[in-house]
Coordinates of N, CA and C in Angstrom, one line a residue:
Chain A
X1 N 157.8 91.1 68.1 CA 156.4 91.0 68.1 C 155.9 90.3 66.8
X2 N 154.9 89.5 66.9 CA 154.4 88.9 65.7 C 153.7 89.9 64.9
X3 N 153.8 89.8 63.5 CA 153.0 90.7 62.7 C 151.6 90.4 62.7
X4 N 151.2 89.1 62.8 CA 149.8 88.7 62.8 C 149.6 87.8 64.0
X5 N 148.8 88.2 64.9 CA 148.6 87.5 66.1 C 147.1 86.9 66.1
X6 N 147.1 85.6 66.2 CA 145.8 85.0 66.5 C 145.9 84.4 67.9
X7 N 145.5 85.1 68.8 CA 145.7 84.7 70.2 C 145.0 83.4 70.6
X8 N 143.9 83.1 70.0 CA 143.1 81.9 70.3 C 143.7 80.7 69.5
X9 N 144.3 79.8 70.3 CA 144.9 78.6 69.6 C 143.8 77.7 69.2
X10 N 142.9 77.5 70.1 CA 141.8 76.5 69.9 C 140.5 77.0 70.5
X11 N 139.4 76.9 69.8 CA 138.1 77.3 70.3 C 137.2 76.1 70.1
X12 N 136.5 75.7 71.1 CA 135.5 74.6 71.1 C 134.1 75.2 71.3
X13 N 133.2 74.9 70.4 CA 131.8 75.4 70.6 C 130.8 74.2 70.3
X14 N 129.6 74.4 70.6 CA 128.5 73.5 70.3 C 127.8 74.1 69.1
X15 N 127.4 73.2 68.2 CA 126.6 73.6 67.0 C 125.6 74.7 67.4
X16 N 125.5 75.7 66.5 CA 124.5 76.8 66.5 C 125.0 77.9 67.4
X17 N 126.1 77.7 68.1 CA 126.7 78.9 68.8 C 127.3 79.8 67.8
X18 N 127.4 81.1 68.2 CA 128.2 82.1 67.4 C 129.6 82.1 67.9
X19 N 130.5 82.3 67.0 CA 131.9 82.3 67.5 C 132.7 83.3 66.7
X20 N 133.6 84.1 67.4 CA 134.4 85.1 66.8 C 135.9 84.7 67.0
X21 N 136.6 84.7 65.8 CA 138.0 84.5 65.8 C 138.7 85.8 65.7
X22 N 139.7 86.0 66.6 CA 140.4 87.3 66.6 C 141.6 87.3 65.8
X23 N 141.9 88.5 65.2 CA 143.2 88.6 64.4 C 143.6 90.1 64.6
X24 N 144.8 90.2 65.2 CA 145.5 91.5 65.4 C 146.7 91.5 64.5
X25 N 146.9 92.6 63.8 CA 148.1 92.7 63.0 C 148.9 93.9 63.3
X26 N 150.2 93.9 62.8 CA 151.1 95.0 63.0 C 151.8 95.4 61.7
X27 N 151.7 96.6 61.3 CA 152.4 97.0 60.1 C 152.6 98.5 60.1
X28 N 153.7 99.0 59.4 CA 154.0 100.4 59.3 C 153.5 100.9 57.9
X29 N 153.1 99.9 57.1 CA 152.7 100.2 55.7 C 151.4 100.9 55.7
X30 N 151.1 101.8 54.8 CA 149.8 102.5 54.7 C 148.9 101.7 53.8
X31 N 149.5 101.0 52.9 CA 148.7 100.2 51.9 C 149.0 98.7 52.2
X32 N 148.1 98.0 52.7 CA 148.3 96.6 53.0 C 147.0 95.8 52.7
X33 N 147.2 94.5 52.8 CA 146.0 93.6 52.4 C 145.9 92.6 53.5
X34 N 144.7 92.3 53.9 CA 144.4 91.3 54.9 C 143.5 90.2 54.3
X35 N 143.7 89.0 54.8 CA 143.1 87.8 54.3 C 142.6 86.9 55.4
X36 N 141.6 86.1 55.1 CA 141.3 85.0 56.0 C 141.2 83.7 55.1
X37 N 141.8 82.6 55.6 CA 141.7 81.3 54.9 C 141.3 80.3 55.9
X38 N 140.6 79.3 55.4 CA 140.2 78.1 56.2 C 141.0 76.9 55.7
X39 N 141.4 76.1 56.6 CA 142.1 74.9 56.3 C 141.4 73.7 57.0
X40 N 140.6 73.0 56.3 CA 139.8 71.9 56.8 C 140.8 70.7 57.0
X41 N 140.4 69.6 57.7 CA 141.2 68.5 57.9 C 141.9 67.9 56.6
X42 N 141.3 68.1 55.5 CA 141.9 67.7 54.2 C 143.2 68.4 53.9
X43 N 143.4 69.5 54.5 CA 144.7 70.2 54.4 C 144.7 71.4 53.4
X44 N 143.8 71.5 52.5 CA 143.9 72.5 51.4 C 143.3 73.8 51.9
X45 N 144.1 74.9 51.9 CA 143.6 76.2 52.3 C 142.5 76.7 51.4
X46 N 141.5 77.2 51.9 CA 140.4 77.8 51.2 C 140.3 79.3 51.5
X47 N 140.3 80.1 50.4 CA 140.2 81.5 50.6 C 138.8 81.9 51.1
X48 N 138.7 82.8 52.0 CA 137.5 83.3 52.5 C 137.2 84.8 52.2
X49 N 138.2 85.7 52.4 CA 138.0 87.1 52.2 C 139.4 87.8 52.0
X50 N 139.3 88.9 51.3 CA 140.5 89.8 51.1 C 140.0 91.2 51.3
X51 N 140.8 91.9 52.0 CA 140.5 93.3 52.3 C 141.7 94.2 52.1
X52 N 141.6 95.4 51.5 CA 142.7 96.3 51.5 C 142.6 97.3 52.6
X53 N 143.6 98.0 52.9 CA 143.7 98.9 54.1 C 142.8 100.1 53.9
X54 N 142.3 100.4 52.7 CA 141.5 101.5 52.5 C 140.0 101.2 52.6
X55 N 139.7 99.9 52.8 CA 138.3 99.5 52.8 C 137.9 99.0 54.1
X56 N 137.4 99.8 55.0 CA 137.1 99.4 56.3 C 135.6 98.9 56.5
X57 N 134.9 98.8 55.4 CA 133.6 98.3 55.5 C 133.5 96.9 56.0
X58 N 132.6 96.7 56.9 CA 132.4 95.3 57.4 C 131.7 94.5 56.3
X59 N 131.9 93.2 56.3 CA 131.3 92.4 55.2 C 130.6 91.2 55.8
X60 N 129.5 90.9 55.2 CA 128.7 89.7 55.6 C 128.5 88.8 54.4
X61 N 128.8 87.5 54.6 CA 128.6 86.6 53.5 C 128.0 85.3 54.2
X62 N 126.7 85.3 54.0 CA 126.0 84.1 54.6 C 126.1 84.2 56.2
X63 N 126.6 83.1 56.7 CA 126.8 83.0 58.2 C 128.2 83.6 58.6
X64 N 129.0 84.1 57.6 CA 130.3 84.6 57.9 C 130.2 86.2 57.9
X65 N 130.9 86.8 58.8 CA 131.0 88.3 58.8 C 132.4 88.7 59.3
X66 N 132.9 89.8 58.8 CA 134.2 90.3 59.2 C 134.1 91.7 59.7
X67 N 134.9 92.0 60.7 CA 134.9 93.3 61.3 C 136.4 93.8 61.2
X68 N 136.6 94.8 60.3 CA 137.9 95.4 60.1 C 138.0 96.7 60.8
X69 N 138.9 96.9 61.8 CA 139.0 98.2 62.5 C 140.5 98.6 62.5
X70 N 140.8 99.6 61.7 CA 142.2 100.1 61.6 C 142.6 100.7 62.9
X71 N 141.7 101.3 63.6 CA 142.1 102.0 64.9 C 142.7 101.0 65.9
X72 N 142.3 99.7 65.8 CA 142.8 98.7 66.8 C 143.6 97.7 66.0
X73 N 143.8 97.9 64.7 CA 144.6 96.9 63.9 C 144.0 95.5 64.1
X74 N 142.8 95.4 63.9 CA 142.1 94.1 64.1 C 141.3 93.8 62.9
X75 N 141.2 92.5 62.6 CA 140.3 92.0 61.5 C 139.7 90.7 61.9
X76 N 138.6 90.9 62.7 CA 138.0 89.7 63.3 C 137.0 89.0 62.5
X77 N 136.8 87.8 62.7 CA 135.9 86.9 61.8 C 134.9 86.2 62.7
X78 N 133.6 86.4 62.4 CA 132.6 85.8 63.2 C 131.8 84.8 62.3
X79 N 131.5 83.6 62.9 CA 130.7 82.6 62.3 C 129.4 82.6 63.1
X80 N 128.3 82.8 62.5 CA 127.0 82.8 63.2 C 126.4 81.4 63.0
X81 N 125.8 80.9 64.1 CA 125.1 79.6 64.1 C 126.0 78.6 63.5
X82 N 127.1 78.3 64.2 CA 128.2 77.4 63.7 C 127.6 76.0 63.4
X83 N 128.3 75.4 62.5 CA 127.9 74.0 62.1 C 129.2 73.1 62.2
X84 N 129.0 71.8 62.3 CA 130.1 70.9 62.4 C 131.0 71.1 61.2
X85 N 130.5 71.4 60.0 CA 131.4 71.5 58.8 C 132.3 72.7 58.9
X86 N 132.0 73.6 59.9 CA 132.9 74.8 60.1 C 134.2 74.4 60.8
X87 N 134.3 73.2 61.3 CA 135.5 72.7 62.1 C 136.7 72.7 61.1
X88 N 137.7 73.5 61.5 CA 138.9 73.7 60.6 C 139.8 74.6 61.4
X89 N 141.0 74.8 60.8 CA 141.9 75.8 61.3 C 141.8 77.0 60.4
X90 N 141.6 78.2 61.0 CA 141.4 79.4 60.3 C 142.6 80.3 60.5
X91 N 143.1 80.8 59.3 CA 144.3 81.6 59.3 C 144.0 83.0 58.8
X92 N 144.5 84.0 59.6 CA 144.5 85.4 59.2 C 145.9 85.7 58.6
X93 N 145.9 86.5 57.5 CA 147.2 86.8 56.9 C 147.2 88.3 56.5
X94 N 148.4 88.8 56.5 CA 148.7 90.2 56.1 C 149.7 90.2 55.0
X95 N 149.5 91.0 54.0 CA 150.5 91.3 53.0 C 150.9 92.7 53.0
X96 N 152.2 93.0 53.3 CA 152.6 94.4 53.4 C 154.1 94.5 53.1
X97 N 154.6 95.7 53.1 CA 156.0 96.0 52.7 C 156.7 96.4 53.9
X98 N 158.0 95.9 54.0 CA 158.8 96.3 55.2 C 159.3 97.8 54.9
X99 N 159.4 98.2 53.7 CA 159.9 99.5 53.4 C 159.3 100.0 52.2
X100 N 159.2 101.3 52.0 CA 158.6 101.9 50.9 C 159.2 101.4 49.6
X101 N 158.4 101.0 48.7 CA 158.9 100.5 47.4 C 159.4 99.0 47.4
X102 N 159.4 98.5 48.6 CA 159.8 97.1 48.8 C 158.7 96.1 48.3
X103 N 159.0 94.9 48.4 CA 158.1 93.8 48.0 C 157.0 93.6 49.1
X104 N 155.9 93.2 48.6 CA 154.8 92.8 49.6 C 155.2 91.3 50.0
X105 N 155.2 91.1 51.2 CA 155.5 89.8 51.8 C 154.3 89.3 52.6
X106 N 153.7 88.1 52.3 CA 152.6 87.6 53.1 C 153.1 87.0 54.4
X107 N 152.4 87.4 55.4 CA 152.7 86.8 56.8 C 151.4 86.2 57.3
X108 N 151.4 85.0 57.7 CA 150.3 84.3 58.3 C 150.3 84.2 59.8
X109 N 149.2 84.3 60.4 CA 149.1 84.0 61.8 C 149.2 82.5 62.1
X110 N 149.3 82.1 63.3 CA 149.5 80.7 63.7 C 148.3 79.9 63.5
X111 N 147.2 80.6 63.3 CA 145.9 79.8 63.1 C 145.1 79.6 64.4
X112 N 143.8 79.5 64.2 CA 142.9 79.2 65.3 C 142.2 77.9 64.9
X113 N 142.3 76.9 65.7 CA 141.6 75.6 65.4 C 140.2 75.7 66.0
X114 N 139.2 75.7 65.2 CA 137.8 75.7 65.6 C 137.2 74.3 65.6
X115 N 136.7 73.9 66.7 CA 136.0 72.6 66.8 C 134.6 72.8 67.1
X116 N 133.7 72.4 66.3 CA 132.3 72.5 66.5 C 131.7 71.2 66.8
X117 N 131.1 71.0 68.0 CA 130.6 69.7 68.4 C 129.1 69.7 68.1
X118 N 128.6 68.5 67.7 CA 127.2 68.4 67.3 C 126.3 68.5 68.6
Chain B
X1 N 136.5 75.2 36.4 CA 138.0 75.2 36.2 C 138.6 74.2 37.1
X2 N 139.7 73.5 36.7 CA 140.4 72.7 37.6 C 141.2 73.5 38.6
X3 N 141.4 73.0 39.8 CA 142.1 73.7 40.8 C 143.6 73.6 40.6
X4 N 144.3 74.1 41.6 CA 145.7 74.0 41.6 C 146.1 72.5 41.9
X5 N 147.0 72.0 41.1 CA 147.5 70.6 41.3 C 149.0 70.6 41.7
X6 N 149.3 69.7 42.6 CA 150.7 69.6 43.1 C 151.1 68.1 43.0
X7 N 152.3 67.9 42.5 CA 152.8 66.6 42.5 C 154.3 66.6 42.9
X8 N 154.7 65.5 43.6 CA 153.8 64.4 44.1 C 153.1 64.9 45.4
X9 N 152.2 64.1 45.9 CA 151.5 64.4 47.1 C 152.3 64.1 48.3
X10 N 153.1 63.0 48.2 CA 153.9 62.6 49.4 C 155.3 62.2 48.8
X11 N 156.3 62.5 49.7 CA 157.6 62.3 49.3 C 158.5 62.0 50.5
X12 N 159.3 61.0 50.4 CA 160.3 60.7 51.5 C 161.7 60.7 50.9
X13 N 162.5 61.5 51.6 CA 163.9 61.7 51.1 C 164.8 61.5 52.3
X14 N 166.1 61.4 52.1 CA 167.1 61.3 53.2 C 167.9 62.6 53.2
X15 N 168.5 62.9 54.3 CA 169.3 64.1 54.5 C 170.4 64.1 53.4
X16 N 170.6 65.3 52.9 CA 171.6 65.5 51.9 C 171.1 65.4 50.4
X17 N 170.0 64.8 50.3 CA 169.4 64.6 48.9 C 168.8 66.0 48.5
X18 N 168.4 66.0 47.2 CA 167.6 67.2 46.8 C 166.3 66.7 46.3
X19 N 165.3 67.7 46.2 CA 164.0 67.3 45.8 C 163.4 68.4 44.9
X20 N 162.6 68.0 44.0 CA 161.9 69.0 43.1 C 160.4 68.7 43.2
X21 N 159.6 69.8 43.5 CA 158.2 69.7 43.7 C 157.6 70.5 42.5
X22 N 156.4 70.0 42.1 CA 155.8 70.6 40.9 C 154.4 71.2 41.2
X23 N 154.1 72.3 40.6 CA 152.8 72.9 40.8 C 152.2 73.4 39.5
X24 N 151.0 73.0 39.2 CA 150.3 73.5 38.0 C 149.1 74.5 38.5
X25 N 149.2 75.7 38.1 CA 148.2 76.7 38.6 C 146.9 76.5 37.9
X26 N 145.9 77.3 38.4 CA 144.6 77.3 37.7 C 144.8 77.9 36.4
X27 N 144.1 77.4 35.4 CA 144.2 77.9 34.0 C 143.9 79.4 34.0
X28 N 144.8 80.1 33.3 CA 144.7 81.5 33.2 C 145.4 82.3 34.3
X29 N 145.8 81.6 35.4 CA 146.5 82.3 36.4 C 148.0 82.4 36.0
X30 N 148.6 83.6 36.3 CA 149.9 83.8 35.9 C 150.9 83.9 37.0
X31 N 150.4 83.9 38.3 CA 151.3 84.0 39.4 C 151.3 82.7 40.3
X32 N 152.4 82.3 40.7 CA 152.5 81.1 41.6 C 153.3 81.4 42.8
X33 N 152.8 81.1 44.0 CA 153.6 81.3 45.2 C 153.8 79.9 45.9
X34 N 154.8 79.9 46.7 CA 155.2 78.7 47.4 C 155.2 79.0 48.9
X35 N 154.7 78.1 49.7 CA 154.8 78.2 51.2 C 155.2 76.9 51.8
X36 N 155.8 77.1 53.0 CA 156.2 75.9 53.8 C 155.3 76.0 55.1
X37 N 154.7 74.8 55.4 CA 153.9 74.8 56.6 C 154.5 73.7 57.6
X38 N 154.9 74.1 58.7 CA 155.4 73.2 59.8 C 154.7 73.5 61.1
X39 N 154.6 72.5 62.0 CA 154.0 72.7 63.3 C 154.7 73.8 64.1
X40 N 156.0 73.8 63.9 CA 156.8 74.7 64.7 C 156.8 76.2 64.2
X41 N 156.8 76.4 62.9 CA 156.9 77.7 62.4 C 155.7 78.2 61.7
X42 N 154.7 77.3 61.5 CA 153.5 77.7 60.9 C 153.6 77.8 59.4
X43 N 152.8 78.7 58.8 CA 152.8 78.9 57.3 C 153.8 80.0 57.0
X44 N 154.8 79.7 56.2 CA 155.8 80.7 55.9 C 155.9 80.9 54.4
X45 N 156.0 82.1 53.9 CA 156.1 82.4 52.5 C 157.5 82.1 52.0
X46 N 157.6 81.4 50.9 CA 158.9 81.1 50.3 C 159.3 82.1 49.2
X47 N 158.5 82.1 48.1 CA 158.7 83.0 47.0 C 157.4 83.0 46.1
X48 N 157.4 84.0 45.2 CA 156.4 84.1 44.3 C 156.9 84.4 42.9
X49 N 156.4 83.7 41.9 CA 156.8 83.9 40.5 C 155.7 84.5 39.7
X50 N 156.1 85.3 38.8 CA 155.1 85.9 37.8 C 155.9 86.1 36.5
X51 N 155.3 85.7 35.4 CA 155.9 85.8 34.1 C 157.4 85.3 34.1
X52 N 157.5 84.1 34.7 CA 158.8 83.4 34.8 C 159.9 84.1 35.6
X53 N 159.5 85.1 36.3 CA 160.5 85.8 37.1 C 160.1 85.8 38.6
X54 N 161.1 85.6 39.5 CA 160.8 85.6 40.9 C 160.6 87.1 41.3
X55 N 159.4 87.4 41.9 CA 159.1 88.7 42.2 C 159.2 89.1 43.7
X56 N 159.0 88.1 44.5 CA 159.1 88.2 46.0 C 159.8 87.0 46.5
X57 N 160.4 87.3 47.7 CA 161.1 86.1 48.3 C 161.0 86.3 49.8
X58 N 160.7 85.2 50.5 CA 160.7 85.2 51.9 C 162.1 85.0 52.5
X59 N 162.1 84.7 53.8 CA 163.4 84.6 54.5 C 163.8 83.1 54.6
X60 N 164.2 82.6 53.5 CA 164.7 81.2 53.5 C 166.1 81.1 52.8
X61 N 166.9 80.1 53.2 CA 168.2 80.0 52.7 C 168.2 79.7 51.2
X62 N 169.4 79.9 50.6 CA 169.5 79.7 49.1 C 169.3 78.3 48.7
X63 N 169.2 77.3 49.6 CA 168.9 75.9 49.2 C 167.5 75.8 48.6
X64 N 166.7 76.7 48.9 CA 165.3 76.7 48.4 C 165.3 77.6 47.2
X65 N 164.9 77.0 46.1 CA 164.9 77.8 44.8 C 163.7 77.4 44.0
X66 N 163.4 78.1 43.0 CA 162.2 77.7 42.2 C 162.4 78.3 40.8
X67 N 161.4 78.0 40.0 CA 161.3 78.5 38.6 C 159.9 78.4 38.1
X68 N 159.6 79.2 37.1 CA 158.3 79.2 36.5 C 158.5 79.1 35.0
X69 N 157.7 78.3 34.4 CA 157.8 78.1 33.0 C 156.8 79.0 32.2
X70 N 156.9 79.0 30.9 CA 156.1 79.9 30.1 C 154.6 79.6 30.2
X71 N 154.3 78.3 30.6 CA 152.9 78.0 30.7 C 152.4 78.2 32.2
X72 N 153.2 78.9 32.9 CA 152.9 79.3 34.3 C 153.1 78.2 35.3
X73 N 153.3 77.0 34.9 CA 153.7 75.9 35.8 C 155.0 76.2 36.5
X74 N 155.0 75.8 37.8 CA 156.2 76.1 38.6 C 156.8 74.9 39.3
X75 N 158.1 75.0 39.5 CA 158.8 73.9 40.3 C 159.5 74.6 41.4
X76 N 159.6 73.8 42.5 CA 160.4 74.3 43.6 C 161.4 73.2 43.9
X77 N 162.7 73.7 44.2 CA 163.7 72.7 44.4 C 164.4 73.0 45.8
X78 N 164.6 72.0 46.5 CA 165.3 72.1 47.8 C 166.6 71.2 47.7
X79 N 167.7 71.8 47.8 CA 169.0 71.0 47.7 C 169.5 70.7 49.2
X80 N 170.3 69.7 49.2 CA 171.0 69.4 50.5 C 170.0 69.3 51.6
X81 N 169.0 68.5 51.5 CA 167.9 68.4 52.5 C 168.4 68.2 53.9
X82 N 167.7 68.9 54.8 CA 167.9 68.8 56.3 C 166.6 68.2 56.9
X83 N 166.8 67.7 58.1 CA 165.6 67.1 58.8 C 164.6 68.2 59.0
X84 N 165.0 69.4 59.2 CA 164.0 70.5 59.4 C 163.3 70.9 58.2
X85 N 163.6 70.4 57.1 CA 162.9 70.7 55.8 C 161.6 69.8 55.7
X86 N 161.4 68.9 56.6 CA 160.2 68.1 56.6 C 159.0 69.0 56.9
X87 N 158.1 69.0 55.9 CA 157.0 70.0 56.0 C 155.9 69.7 54.9
X88 N 154.8 70.4 55.0 CA 153.9 70.4 53.9 C 154.2 71.7 53.1
X89 N 154.5 71.4 51.8 CA 154.8 72.5 50.9 C 153.5 72.8 50.1
X90 N 153.1 74.0 50.2 CA 151.9 74.5 49.5 C 152.2 75.4 48.4
X91 N 151.5 75.2 47.3 CA 151.6 76.1 46.2 C 150.2 76.8 46.0
X92 N 150.3 78.1 45.7 CA 149.1 78.9 45.5 C 149.2 79.6 44.2
X93 N 148.1 79.7 43.5 CA 148.1 80.5 42.2 C 147.2 81.7 42.4
X94 N 147.4 82.7 41.6 CA 146.6 83.9 41.6 C 146.6 84.4 40.2
X95 N 145.6 85.2 39.9 CA 145.5 85.8 38.5 C 146.7 86.6 38.1
X96 N 147.3 87.2 39.0 CA 148.5 88.0 38.7 C 148.2 89.4 38.3
X97 N 147.0 89.9 38.7 CA 146.6 91.3 38.4 C 147.5 92.3 39.1
X98 N 148.2 91.8 40.2 CA 149.1 92.8 40.9 C 150.5 92.6 40.4
X99 N 150.7 91.8 39.3 CA 152.1 91.6 38.8 C 153.0 90.8 39.7
X100 N 152.4 89.9 40.5 CA 153.3 89.1 41.4 C 153.7 89.9 42.6
X101 N 152.9 90.7 43.2 CA 153.2 91.5 44.3 C 152.6 90.9 45.6
X102 N 152.1 89.7 45.5 CA 151.6 89.0 46.7 C 150.5 89.7 47.4
X103 N 149.7 90.4 46.6 CA 148.5 91.1 47.2 C 147.2 90.5 46.6
X104 N 147.3 89.7 45.6 CA 146.1 89.1 45.0 C 145.5 88.0 45.9
X105 N 144.3 87.6 45.7 CA 143.7 86.5 46.3 C 144.4 85.2 45.8
X106 N 144.8 84.3 46.7 CA 145.5 83.1 46.3 C 144.6 81.9 46.5
X107 N 144.8 81.0 45.5 CA 144.1 79.7 45.6 C 145.1 78.6 45.7
X108 N 144.9 77.8 46.8 CA 145.9 76.9 47.2 C 145.7 75.5 46.7
X109 N 146.8 74.8 46.5 CA 146.7 73.4 46.1 C 146.7 72.5 47.4
X110 N 146.6 71.2 47.2 CA 146.5 70.3 48.3 C 147.8 70.1 49.1
X111 N 149.0 70.5 48.4 CA 150.2 70.4 49.1 C 151.0 69.1 48.8
X112 N 152.3 69.2 49.0 CA 153.2 68.0 49.0 C 153.8 67.8 50.4
X113 N 153.5 66.6 50.9 CA 154.1 66.3 52.3 C 155.4 65.7 52.1
X114 N 156.5 66.5 52.5 CA 157.9 66.0 52.4 C 158.3 65.6 53.7
X115 N 158.9 64.4 53.8 CA 159.5 63.8 55.0 C 160.9 63.6 54.7
X116 N 161.8 64.1 55.5 CA 163.2 64.0 55.4 C 163.7 63.1 56.5
X117 N 164.3 62.0 56.2 CA 164.8 61.0 57.2 C 166.3 61.1 57.4

């Protein structure tokens, strides 16, 4: 099983629609870190958010919001009133340890391509 | 602050050759990570350096190696290139507050596009 699953390969919306990108992760570690990154057509990944496993507070930043639920191992990302500039590939990532005392290894999901039409 | 810079941006090599890619982190950042991005395997972690020492390593063969210098700049080397090594190689820097444990926020460079013929 994949450690980070982004089941939506591609989402297409019209501007001003709300869109939610799903991320489900799998880990046995009790302390882990979750991230979302955006990769626009230019190719450079842009950091969006970092969460540790002890912080389940949802976060809102402008039109972006994140819903972290440990009970379902999900860390979903919602864009409200989408804009054409939001078109990009969005990656969810998990950093955890395979064994106690081991190294943290980042694992990225396969990404969700978001296309926002004008 | 200037962002992460990677050189060269594009590279074409033939099978069997070796290649060295360079990464300059954001000023003040002490940790550098390397990733390989391909359509087939997605984004995969190669390794992370902190204070000139490799702290974490992904699941890649020994042909992939790296080093970090005292000014935090890093190089990645791939020896005996194979066709499957064609990829976008991304470098990311982070402040290093976790001591190179791959838990910090990472800031990515534009990548080096390597094509192996």
